[in-house]
């Protein structure tokens, strides 16, 4: 019953948001991966290493239309790609540079993945944790420490929501077509699902303890956005009893990466709402 409530509430959220959208903008849904690679983007302001490996770095976009000393909300982005080193940070540049235009300081992480030395579980997750620590502890780029969001797409959503769970509310996660249960996901047959044993270093039957560590126990501090037309990550991965789910009608798996899509609009709406809520809580303390 709780999952059904989240599902119905999510549809109401998306439909309501659509009614308030500008009528001149046609909805863009179910975009291809190829179209994502062809999108223009703004180059990052900085590239900073958070570790010694060549893949342990992040790209930083400063928020537009803010003063130099203004403390903006911080978005830490974790790209997807089935945890495989065939898919790197570059395919998410249109998304991350577009979020900076929305007034967010954006720190996008590259990390070791399956196929890289040390990139299998738990290496990728340890990299994401180190990248989060790096940006939170630096003092060069101002941000509001009360408004920190880790946003992850697909396999990056797995790492992002797991990081939020491990940090118990100090950061808030937004999963975009996130893989939330690696054991259930790895039981499927598409190419991304079949990458799970490679990333984990074995099957669930062989390594139940590792799979347990790689699965978030609570999504209390997460919002899970998912397209109803996603053919790569099942919608069930975003229906969690302890988290809020937002279902975007007709959206496909890659829509979140396209700044002209309905899914991207929903992401921005969700970020802004979460940011406003945390801002209110800060002054109510």
PDB file of C-alpha atoms in Angstrom:
ATOM      1  CA  UNK A   1       0.000   0.000   0.000  1.00  0.00           C
ATOM      2  CA  UNK A   2       2.851   2.382   0.801  1.00  0.00           C
ATOM      3  CA  UNK A   3       4.469   1.821  -2.577  1.00  0.00           C
ATOM      4  CA  UNK A   4       1.145   2.454  -4.316  1.00  0.00           C
ATOM      5  CA  UNK A   5       0.755   5.685  -2.361  1.00  0.00           C
ATOM      6  CA  UNK A   6       4.220   6.848  -3.472  1.00  0.00           C
ATOM      7  CA  UNK A   7       3.422   5.917  -7.072  1.00  0.00           C
ATOM      8  CA  UNK A   8       0.116   7.816  -7.157  1.00  0.00           C
ATOM      9  CA  UNK A   9       1.616  10.804  -5.352  1.00  0.00           C
ATOM     10  CA  UNK A  10       4.470  10.838  -7.849  1.00  0.00           C
ATOM     11  CA  UNK A  11       2.149  10.915 -10.853  1.00  0.00           C
ATOM     12  CA  UNK A  12       0.219  13.785  -9.275  1.00  0.00           C
ATOM     13  CA  UNK A  13       3.504  15.653  -8.741  1.00  0.00           C
ATOM     14  CA  UNK A  14       4.573  15.258 -12.349  1.00  0.00           C
ATOM     15  CA  UNK A  15       1.183  16.079 -13.852  1.00  0.00           C
ATOM     16  CA  UNK A  16       0.873  19.142 -11.634  1.00  0.00           C
ATOM     17  CA  UNK A  17       4.339  20.311 -12.665  1.00  0.00           C
ATOM     18  CA  UNK A  18       3.396  19.843 -16.301  1.00  0.00           C
ATOM     19  CA  UNK A  19       0.301  21.994 -15.944  1.00  0.00           C
ATOM     20  CA  UNK A  20       2.445  24.830 -14.630  1.00  0.00           C
ATOM     21  CA  UNK A  21       5.021  24.569 -17.413  1.00  0.00           C
ATOM     22  CA  UNK A  22       5.325  27.120 -20.167  1.00  0.00           C
ATOM     23  CA  UNK A  23       2.871  26.127 -22.919  1.00  0.00           C
ATOM     24  CA  UNK A  24       5.364  27.161 -25.626  1.00  0.00           C
ATOM     25  CA  UNK A  25       7.797  24.395 -24.721  1.00  0.00           C
ATOM     26  CA  UNK A  26       7.076  21.054 -26.328  1.00  0.00           C
ATOM     27  CA  UNK A  27       7.835  18.076 -24.092  1.00  0.00           C
ATOM     28  CA  UNK A  28      10.918  16.086 -25.079  1.00  0.00           C
ATOM     29  CA  UNK A  29      10.844  12.467 -23.990  1.00  0.00           C
ATOM     30  CA  UNK A  30      12.546   9.132 -24.636  1.00  0.00           C
ATOM     31  CA  UNK A  31      15.719  10.578 -26.140  1.00  0.00           C
ATOM     32  CA  UNK A  32      18.552   8.384 -27.425  1.00  0.00           C
ATOM     33  CA  UNK A  33      22.052   8.032 -26.020  1.00  0.00           C
ATOM     34  CA  UNK A  34      23.408   9.225 -29.377  1.00  0.00           C
ATOM     35  CA  UNK A  35      21.473  12.485 -29.069  1.00  0.00           C
ATOM     36  CA  UNK A  36      23.038  13.086 -25.643  1.00  0.00           C
ATOM     37  CA  UNK A  37      26.533  12.826 -27.117  1.00  0.00           C
ATOM     38  CA  UNK A  38      25.670  15.456 -29.746  1.00  0.00           C
ATOM     39  CA  UNK A  39      24.498  18.120 -27.266  1.00  0.00           C
ATOM     40  CA  UNK A  40      26.431  21.374 -26.819  1.00  0.00           C
ATOM     41  CA  UNK A  41      27.740  22.249 -23.363  1.00  0.00           C
ATOM     42  CA  UNK A  42      29.805  24.801 -21.466  1.00  0.00           C
ATOM     43  CA  UNK A  43      33.303  23.745 -20.443  1.00  0.00           C
ATOM     44  CA  UNK A  44      33.947  23.309 -16.728  1.00  0.00           C
ATOM     45  CA  UNK A  45      35.627  26.151 -14.860  1.00  0.00           C
ATOM     46  CA  UNK A  46      38.064  23.843 -13.081  1.00  0.00           C
ATOM     47  CA  UNK A  47      39.350  20.272 -13.184  1.00  0.00           C
ATOM     48  CA  UNK A  48      40.602  19.154  -9.778  1.00  0.00           C
ATOM     49  CA  UNK A  49      42.158  15.884  -8.603  1.00  0.00           C
ATOM     50  CA  UNK A  50      40.796  14.321  -5.406  1.00  0.00           C
ATOM     51  CA  UNK A  51      43.189  11.349  -5.555  1.00  0.00           C
ATOM     52  CA  UNK A  52      46.327  10.068  -7.240  1.00  0.00           C
ATOM     53  CA  UNK A  53      44.771   7.843  -9.911  1.00  0.00           C
ATOM     54  CA  UNK A  54      44.179   9.365 -13.348  1.00  0.00           C
ATOM     55  CA  UNK A  55      40.443   8.786 -12.954  1.00  0.00           C
ATOM     56  CA  UNK A  56      40.202  10.352  -9.495  1.00  0.00           C
ATOM     57  CA  UNK A  57      39.237  13.866 -10.507  1.00  0.00           C
ATOM     58  CA  UNK A  58      36.218  16.094 -10.770  1.00  0.00           C
ATOM     59  CA  UNK A  59      34.956  18.849 -13.059  1.00  0.00           C
ATOM     60  CA  UNK A  60      33.615  21.961 -11.385  1.00  0.00           C
ATOM     61  CA  UNK A  61      31.123  24.424 -12.855  1.00  0.00           C
ATOM     62  CA  UNK A  62      30.553  27.669 -10.976  1.00  0.00           C
ATOM     63  CA  UNK A  63      26.945  28.877 -10.763  1.00  0.00           C
ATOM     64  CA  UNK A  64      25.923  31.629 -13.132  1.00  0.00           C
ATOM     65  CA  UNK A  65      24.403  34.949 -12.021  1.00  0.00           C
ATOM     66  CA  UNK A  66      25.719  34.779  -8.462  1.00  0.00           C
ATOM     67  CA  UNK A  67      28.219  36.968  -6.645  1.00  0.00           C
ATOM     68  CA  UNK A  68      31.746  35.703  -5.962  1.00  0.00           C
ATOM     69  CA  UNK A  69      31.111  35.205  -2.241  1.00  0.00           C
ATOM     70  CA  UNK A  70      27.533  33.948  -2.416  1.00  0.00           C
ATOM     71  CA  UNK A  71      27.027  30.512  -0.875  1.00  0.00           C
ATOM     72  CA  UNK A  72      25.139  28.577  -3.547  1.00  0.00           C
ATOM     73  CA  UNK A  73      23.595  25.129  -3.194  1.00  0.00           C
ATOM     74  CA  UNK A  74      26.019  22.388  -4.175  1.00  0.00           C
ATOM     75  CA  UNK A  75      25.235  19.561  -6.586  1.00  0.00           C
ATOM     76  CA  UNK A  76      27.669  16.633  -6.600  1.00  0.00           C
ATOM     77  CA  UNK A  77      26.998  14.632  -9.761  1.00  0.00           C
ATOM     78  CA  UNK A  78      27.878  10.963 -10.311  1.00  0.00           C
ATOM     79  CA  UNK A  79      27.560   9.793 -13.914  1.00  0.00           C
ATOM     80  CA  UNK A  80      26.307   6.375 -14.927  1.00  0.00           C
ATOM     81  CA  UNK A  81      27.356   3.821 -17.500  1.00  0.00           C
ATOM     82  CA  UNK A  82      26.810   0.387 -15.934  1.00  0.00           C
ATOM     83  CA  UNK A  83      29.881   0.907 -13.695  1.00  0.00           C
ATOM     84  CA  UNK A  84      31.999   0.193 -16.798  1.00  0.00           C
ATOM     85  CA  UNK A  85      35.047   2.155 -17.936  1.00  0.00           C
ATOM     86  CA  UNK A  86      33.606   2.243 -21.471  1.00  0.00           C
ATOM     87  CA  UNK A  87      31.406   5.140 -20.293  1.00  0.00           C
ATOM     88  CA  UNK A  88      33.104   8.209 -18.886  1.00  0.00           C
ATOM     89  CA  UNK A  89      32.201  11.558 -17.413  1.00  0.00           C
ATOM     90  CA  UNK A  90      31.988  13.356 -20.778  1.00  0.00           C
ATOM     91  CA  UNK A  91      28.502  12.123 -21.720  1.00  0.00           C
ATOM     92  CA  UNK A  92      27.044  14.083 -18.765  1.00  0.00           C
ATOM     93  CA  UNK A  93      28.558  17.503 -19.557  1.00  0.00           C
ATOM     94  CA  UNK A  94      25.349  18.922 -21.077  1.00  0.00           C
ATOM     95  CA  UNK A  95      23.485  18.113 -17.858  1.00  0.00           C
ATOM     96  CA  UNK A  96      26.111  19.405 -15.440  1.00  0.00           C
ATOM     97  CA  UNK A  97      26.763  22.650 -17.297  1.00  0.00           C
ATOM     98  CA  UNK A  98      22.991  23.231 -17.543  1.00  0.00           C
ATOM     99  CA  UNK A  99      22.626  22.813 -13.771  1.00  0.00           C
ATOM    100  CA  UNK A 100      25.241  25.540 -13.250  1.00  0.00           C
ATOM    101  CA  UNK A 101      23.022  27.849 -15.314  1.00  0.00           C
ATOM    102  CA  UNK A 102      20.265  27.114 -12.798  1.00  0.00           C
ATOM    103  CA  UNK A 103      22.384  28.637 -10.008  1.00  0.00           C
ATOM    104  CA  UNK A 104      24.066  25.522  -8.591  1.00  0.00           C
ATOM    105  CA  UNK A 105      27.744  24.964  -7.906  1.00  0.00           C
ATOM    106  CA  UNK A 106      28.267  21.660  -9.711  1.00  0.00           C
ATOM    107  CA  UNK A 107      31.020  19.154  -8.873  1.00  0.00           C
ATOM    108  CA  UNK A 108      30.931  16.228 -11.300  1.00  0.00           C
ATOM    109  CA  UNK A 109      32.987  13.176 -10.373  1.00  0.00           C
ATOM    110  CA  UNK A 110      35.000  10.864 -12.519  1.00  0.00           C
ATOM    111  CA  UNK A 111      35.927   7.640 -10.757  1.00  0.00           C
ATOM    112  CA  UNK A 112      37.477   4.242 -11.366  1.00  0.00           C
ATOM    113  CA  UNK A 113      35.087   1.735 -12.909  1.00  0.00           C
ATOM    114  CA  UNK A 114      35.068  -1.949 -13.827  1.00  0.00           C
ATOM    115  CA  UNK A 115      37.894  -2.418 -16.294  1.00  0.00           C
ATOM    116  CA  UNK A 116      40.123   0.055 -14.440  1.00  0.00           C
ATOM    117  CA  UNK A 117      42.600  -1.108 -11.830  1.00  0.00           C
ATOM    118  CA  UNK A 118      40.788  -0.840  -8.496  1.00  0.00           C
ATOM    119  CA  UNK A 119      37.493   0.089 -10.141  1.00  0.00           C
ATOM    120  CA  UNK A 120      35.452  -2.923  -9.079  1.00  0.00           C
ATOM    121  CA  UNK A 121      33.388  -2.865  -5.884  1.00  0.00           C
ATOM    122  CA  UNK A 122      34.152  -1.233  -3.523  1.00  0.00           C
ATOM    123  CA  UNK A 123      36.700   0.878  -5.438  1.00  0.00           C
ATOM    124  CA  UNK A 124      34.202   2.983  -7.393  1.00  0.00           C
ATOM    125  CA  UNK A 125      32.228   3.727  -4.241  1.00  0.00           C
ATOM    126  CA  UNK A 126      35.365   4.612  -2.286  1.00  0.00           C
ATOM    127  CA  UNK A 127      36.272   7.055  -5.082  1.00  0.00           C
ATOM    128  CA  UNK A 128      32.848   8.691  -4.926  1.00  0.00           C
ATOM    129  CA  UNK A 129      33.137   8.999  -1.156  1.00  0.00           C
ATOM    130  CA  UNK A 130      36.602  10.558  -1.518  1.00  0.00           C
ATOM    131  CA  UNK A 131      35.333  12.956  -4.175  1.00  0.00           C
ATOM    132  CA  UNK A 132      32.477  14.040  -1.910  1.00  0.00           C
ATOM    133  CA  UNK A 133      34.855  14.590   1.009  1.00  0.00           C
ATOM    134  CA  UNK A 134      37.175  16.630  -1.207  1.00  0.00           C
ATOM    135  CA  UNK A 135      34.561  19.172  -2.272  1.00  0.00           C
ATOM    136  CA  UNK A 136      32.981  19.405   1.188  1.00  0.00           C
ATOM    137  CA  UNK A 137      36.327  20.106   2.858  1.00  0.00           C
ATOM    138  CA  UNK A 138      37.776  22.585   0.353  1.00  0.00           C
ATOM    139  CA  UNK A 139      37.439  26.322   1.033  1.00  0.00           C
ATOM    140  CA  UNK A 140      38.192  27.810  -2.396  1.00  0.00           C
ATOM    141  CA  UNK A 141      34.664  27.539  -3.804  1.00  0.00           C
ATOM    142  CA  UNK A 142      31.891  28.777  -1.477  1.00  0.00           C
ATOM    143  CA  UNK A 143      28.708  26.742  -1.083  1.00  0.00           C
ATOM    144  CA  UNK A 144      25.913  26.383   1.430  1.00  0.00           C
ATOM    145  CA  UNK A 145      26.796  23.353   3.595  1.00  0.00           C
ATOM    146  CA  UNK A 146      23.128  22.975   4.518  1.00  0.00           C
ATOM    147  CA  UNK A 147      22.168  22.519   0.856  1.00  0.00           C
ATOM    148  CA  UNK A 148      24.300  19.698  -0.503  1.00  0.00           C
ATOM    149  CA  UNK A 149      22.820  17.272  -3.017  1.00  0.00           C
ATOM    150  CA  UNK A 150      24.431  14.222  -4.564  1.00  0.00           C
ATOM    151  CA  UNK A 151      22.713  13.463  -7.858  1.00  0.00           C
ATOM    152  CA  UNK A 152      23.432  10.242  -9.712  1.00  0.00           C
ATOM    153  CA  UNK A 153      22.217   8.734 -12.962  1.00  0.00           C
ATOM    154  CA  UNK A 154      21.696   4.993 -13.411  1.00  0.00           C
ATOM    155  CA  UNK A 155      24.752   3.188 -11.946  1.00  0.00           C
ATOM    156  CA  UNK A 156      25.821   6.611 -10.663  1.00  0.00           C
ATOM    157  CA  UNK A 157      22.456   6.758  -8.925  1.00  0.00           C
ATOM    158  CA  UNK A 158      23.382   3.558  -7.121  1.00  0.00           C
ATOM    159  CA  UNK A 159      26.596   5.162  -5.831  1.00  0.00           C
ATOM    160  CA  UNK A 160      24.867   8.470  -5.002  1.00  0.00           C
ATOM    161  CA  UNK A 161      21.973   7.024  -2.998  1.00  0.00           C
ATOM    162  CA  UNK A 162      24.333   4.639  -1.212  1.00  0.00           C
ATOM    163  CA  UNK A 163      26.541   7.604  -0.239  1.00  0.00           C
ATOM    164  CA  UNK A 164      23.537   9.496   1.150  1.00  0.00           C
ATOM    165  CA  UNK A 165      22.483   6.446   3.154  1.00  0.00           C
ATOM    166  CA  UNK A 166      25.983   5.965   4.600  1.00  0.00           C
ATOM    167  CA  UNK A 167      26.159   9.654   5.589  1.00  0.00           C
ATOM    168  CA  UNK A 168      22.784   9.520   7.358  1.00  0.00           C
ATOM    169  CA  UNK A 169      21.294  12.794   6.190  1.00  0.00           C
ATOM    170  CA  UNK A 170      24.335  15.072   5.990  1.00  0.00           C
ATOM    171  CA  UNK A 171      23.763  15.111   2.231  1.00  0.00           C
ATOM    172  CA  UNK A 172      20.582  14.521   0.256  1.00  0.00           C
ATOM    173  CA  UNK A 173      20.426  12.316  -2.839  1.00  0.00           C
ATOM    174  CA  UNK A 174      18.415  12.533  -6.024  1.00  0.00           C
ATOM    175  CA  UNK A 175      18.510   9.333  -8.035  1.00  0.00           C
ATOM    176  CA  UNK A 176      17.903   9.567 -11.784  1.00  0.00           C
ATOM    177  CA  UNK A 177      16.796   6.158 -13.042  1.00  0.00           C
ATOM    178  CA  UNK A 178      18.921   4.893 -10.168  1.00  0.00           C
ATOM    179  CA  UNK A 179      19.878   1.267  -9.650  1.00  0.00           C
ATOM    180  CA  UNK A 180      19.035   0.783  -5.987  1.00  0.00           C
ATOM    181  CA  UNK A 181      19.180  -3.003  -5.531  1.00  0.00           C
ATOM    182  CA  UNK A 182      22.223  -4.512  -7.229  1.00  0.00           C
ATOM    183  CA  UNK A 183      21.214  -8.105  -6.495  1.00  0.00           C
ATOM    184  CA  UNK A 184      17.778  -7.789  -8.097  1.00  0.00           C
ATOM    185  CA  UNK A 185      19.136  -5.712 -10.952  1.00  0.00           C
ATOM    186  CA  UNK A 186      21.907  -8.202 -11.648  1.00  0.00           C
ATOM    187  CA  UNK A 187      19.353 -10.983 -12.046  1.00  0.00           C
ATOM    188  CA  UNK A 188      18.157  -9.381 -15.297  1.00  0.00           C
ATOM    189  CA  UNK A 189      19.321 -10.078 -18.819  1.00  0.00           C
ATOM    190  CA  UNK A 190      20.073  -6.756 -20.535  1.00  0.00           C
ATOM    191  CA  UNK A 191      23.721  -5.781 -21.082  1.00  0.00           C
ATOM    192  CA  UNK A 192      23.808  -3.351 -18.146  1.00  0.00           C
ATOM    193  CA  UNK A 193      22.284  -5.913 -15.793  1.00  0.00           C
ATOM    194  CA  UNK A 194      24.863  -8.455 -16.926  1.00  0.00           C
ATOM    195  CA  UNK A 195      27.615  -5.998 -15.954  1.00  0.00           C
ATOM    196  CA  UNK A 196      26.716  -6.326 -12.259  1.00  0.00           C
ATOM    197  CA  UNK A 197      28.792  -9.506 -11.555  1.00  0.00           C
ATOM    198  CA  UNK A 198      31.758  -7.933 -13.369  1.00  0.00           C
ATOM    199  CA  UNK A 199      31.521  -4.811 -11.207  1.00  0.00           C
ATOM    200  CA  UNK A 200      30.855  -6.706  -7.977  1.00  0.00           C
ATOM    201  CA  UNK A 201      33.541  -9.335  -8.629  1.00  0.00           C
ATOM    202  CA  UNK A 202      31.098 -12.237  -8.632  1.00  0.00           C
ATOM    203  CA  UNK A 203      27.432 -13.182  -8.476  1.00  0.00           C
ATOM    204  CA  UNK A 204      25.081 -12.570  -5.578  1.00  0.00           C
ATOM    205  CA  UNK A 205      25.189 -16.307  -4.766  1.00  0.00           C
ATOM    206  CA  UNK A 206      28.983 -16.126  -4.509  1.00  0.00           C
ATOM    207  CA  UNK A 207      29.207 -12.830  -2.593  1.00  0.00           C
ATOM    208  CA  UNK A 208      26.025 -12.119  -0.602  1.00  0.00           C
ATOM    209  CA  UNK A 209      27.858 -10.054   2.039  1.00  0.00           C
ATOM    210  CA  UNK A 210      29.398  -7.729  -0.587  1.00  0.00           C
ATOM    211  CA  UNK A 211      26.032  -7.244  -2.288  1.00  0.00           C
ATOM    212  CA  UNK A 212      24.503  -6.390   1.071  1.00  0.00           C
ATOM    213  CA  UNK A 213      27.152  -3.720   1.692  1.00  0.00           C
ATOM    214  CA  UNK A 214      26.554  -2.348  -1.816  1.00  0.00           C
ATOM    215  CA  UNK A 215      22.824  -1.847  -1.225  1.00  0.00           C
ATOM    216  CA  UNK A 216      21.372   1.150   0.590  1.00  0.00           C
ATOM    217  CA  UNK A 217      19.192   0.223   3.559  1.00  0.00           C
ATOM    218  CA  UNK A 218      17.206   3.464   3.666  1.00  0.00           C
ATOM    219  CA  UNK A 219      16.163   6.098   1.136  1.00  0.00           C
ATOM    220  CA  UNK A 220      14.821   8.532   3.714  1.00  0.00           C
ATOM    221  CA  UNK A 221      17.210  11.205   2.433  1.00  0.00           C
ATOM    222  CA  UNK A 222      16.672  10.410  -1.243  1.00  0.00           C
ATOM    223  CA  UNK A 223      14.205  11.337  -3.970  1.00  0.00           C
ATOM    224  CA  UNK A 224      14.050   8.833  -6.819  1.00  0.00           C
ATOM    225  CA  UNK A 225      13.094  10.118 -10.287  1.00  0.00           C
ATOM    226  CA  UNK A 226      12.304   7.579 -12.983  1.00  0.00           C
ATOM    227  CA  UNK A 227      10.860   7.579 -16.489  1.00  0.00           C
ATOM    228  CA  UNK A 228       7.915   5.315 -17.195  1.00  0.00           C
ATOM    229  CA  UNK A 229       9.447   4.364 -20.587  1.00  0.00           C
ATOM    230  CA  UNK A 230      12.857   3.329 -19.201  1.00  0.00           C
ATOM    231  CA  UNK A 231      13.967   0.103 -20.879  1.00  0.00           C
ATOM    232  CA  UNK A 232      17.346  -0.179 -19.124  1.00  0.00           C
ATOM    233  CA  UNK A 233      16.530   0.176 -15.414  1.00  0.00           C
ATOM    234  CA  UNK A 234      13.143  -1.199 -14.311  1.00  0.00           C
ATOM    235  CA  UNK A 235      10.770   1.243 -12.647  1.00  0.00           C
ATOM    236  CA  UNK A 236      10.656  -1.060  -9.619  1.00  0.00           C
ATOM    237  CA  UNK A 237      14.191   0.053  -8.726  1.00  0.00           C
ATOM    238  CA  UNK A 238      12.796   3.500  -7.834  1.00  0.00           C
ATOM    239  CA  UNK A 239       9.835   2.325  -5.770  1.00  0.00           C
ATOM    240  CA  UNK A 240      11.183   2.264  -2.218  1.00  0.00           C
ATOM    241  CA  UNK A 241       9.096   2.333   0.990  1.00  0.00           C
ATOM    242  CA  UNK A 242      11.473   4.774   2.715  1.00  0.00           C
ATOM    243  CA  UNK A 243      11.961   7.201  -0.179  1.00  0.00           C
ATOM    244  CA  UNK A 244       9.883   9.506  -2.355  1.00  0.00           C
ATOM    245  CA  UNK A 245       9.415   8.398  -5.951  1.00  0.00           C
ATOM    246  CA  UNK A 246       8.608  10.683  -8.873  1.00  0.00           C
ATOM    247  CA  UNK A 247       7.514   8.966 -12.077  1.00  0.00           C
ATOM    248  CA  UNK A 248       7.831  10.964 -15.317  1.00  0.00           C
ATOM    249  CA  UNK A 249       5.377   9.777 -17.982  1.00  0.00           C
ATOM    250  CA  UNK A 250       6.922   8.639 -21.276  1.00  0.00           C
ATOM    251  CA  UNK A 251      10.483   9.506 -20.175  1.00  0.00           C
ATOM    252  CA  UNK A 252      13.272   7.144 -21.184  1.00  0.00           C
ATOM    253  CA  UNK A 253      16.533   6.248 -19.500  1.00  0.00           C
ATOM    254  CA  UNK A 254      18.681   9.026 -20.971  1.00  0.00           C
ATOM    255  CA  UNK A 255      16.147  11.866 -20.746  1.00  0.00           C
ATOM    256  CA  UNK A 256      17.642  13.208 -17.502  1.00  0.00           C
ATOM    257  CA  UNK A 257      20.872  14.016 -19.356  1.00  0.00           C
ATOM    258  CA  UNK A 258      19.095  16.237 -21.914  1.00  0.00           C
ATOM    259  CA  UNK A 259      18.509  19.832 -20.713  1.00  0.00           C
ATOM    260  CA  UNK A 260      15.509  20.260 -23.044  1.00  0.00           C
ATOM    261  CA  UNK A 261      13.659  17.241 -21.710  1.00  0.00           C
ATOM    262  CA  UNK A 262      10.671  16.926 -19.416  1.00  0.00           C
ATOM    263  CA  UNK A 263      12.813  14.778 -17.124  1.00  0.00           C
ATOM    264  CA  UNK A 264      15.451  17.519 -16.762  1.00  0.00           C
ATOM    265  CA  UNK A 265      12.687  20.014 -15.914  1.00  0.00           C
ATOM    266  CA  UNK A 266      11.508  17.612 -13.209  1.00  0.00           C
ATOM    267  CA  UNK A 267      15.033  17.324 -11.842  1.00  0.00           C
ATOM    268  CA  UNK A 268      15.371  21.119 -11.601  1.00  0.00           C
ATOM    269  CA  UNK A 269      11.931  21.419 -10.005  1.00  0.00           C
ATOM    270  CA  UNK A 270      12.883  18.747  -7.458  1.00  0.00           C
ATOM    271  CA  UNK A 271      16.250  20.360  -6.696  1.00  0.00           C
ATOM    272  CA  UNK A 272      14.676  23.792  -6.262  1.00  0.00           C
ATOM    273  CA  UNK A 273      11.956  22.412  -3.988  1.00  0.00           C
ATOM    274  CA  UNK A 274      14.463  20.503  -1.856  1.00  0.00           C
ATOM    275  CA  UNK A 275      16.740  23.540  -1.718  1.00  0.00           C
ATOM    276  CA  UNK A 276      13.901  25.818  -0.611  1.00  0.00           C
ATOM    277  CA  UNK A 277      12.840  23.322   2.046  1.00  0.00           C
ATOM    278  CA  UNK A 278      16.371  23.076   3.459  1.00  0.00           C
ATOM    279  CA  UNK A 279      16.744  26.865   3.360  1.00  0.00           C
ATOM    280  CA  UNK A 280      13.548  27.224   5.393  1.00  0.00           C
ATOM    281  CA  UNK A 281      14.700  24.614   7.898  1.00  0.00           C
ATOM    282  CA  UNK A 282      18.018  26.434   8.301  1.00  0.00           C
ATOM    283  CA  UNK A 283      16.316  29.646   9.399  1.00  0.00           C
ATOM    284  CA  UNK A 284      13.769  27.823  11.547  1.00  0.00           C
ATOM    285  CA  UNK A 285      16.489  26.325  13.751  1.00  0.00           C
TER     286      UNK A 285
END
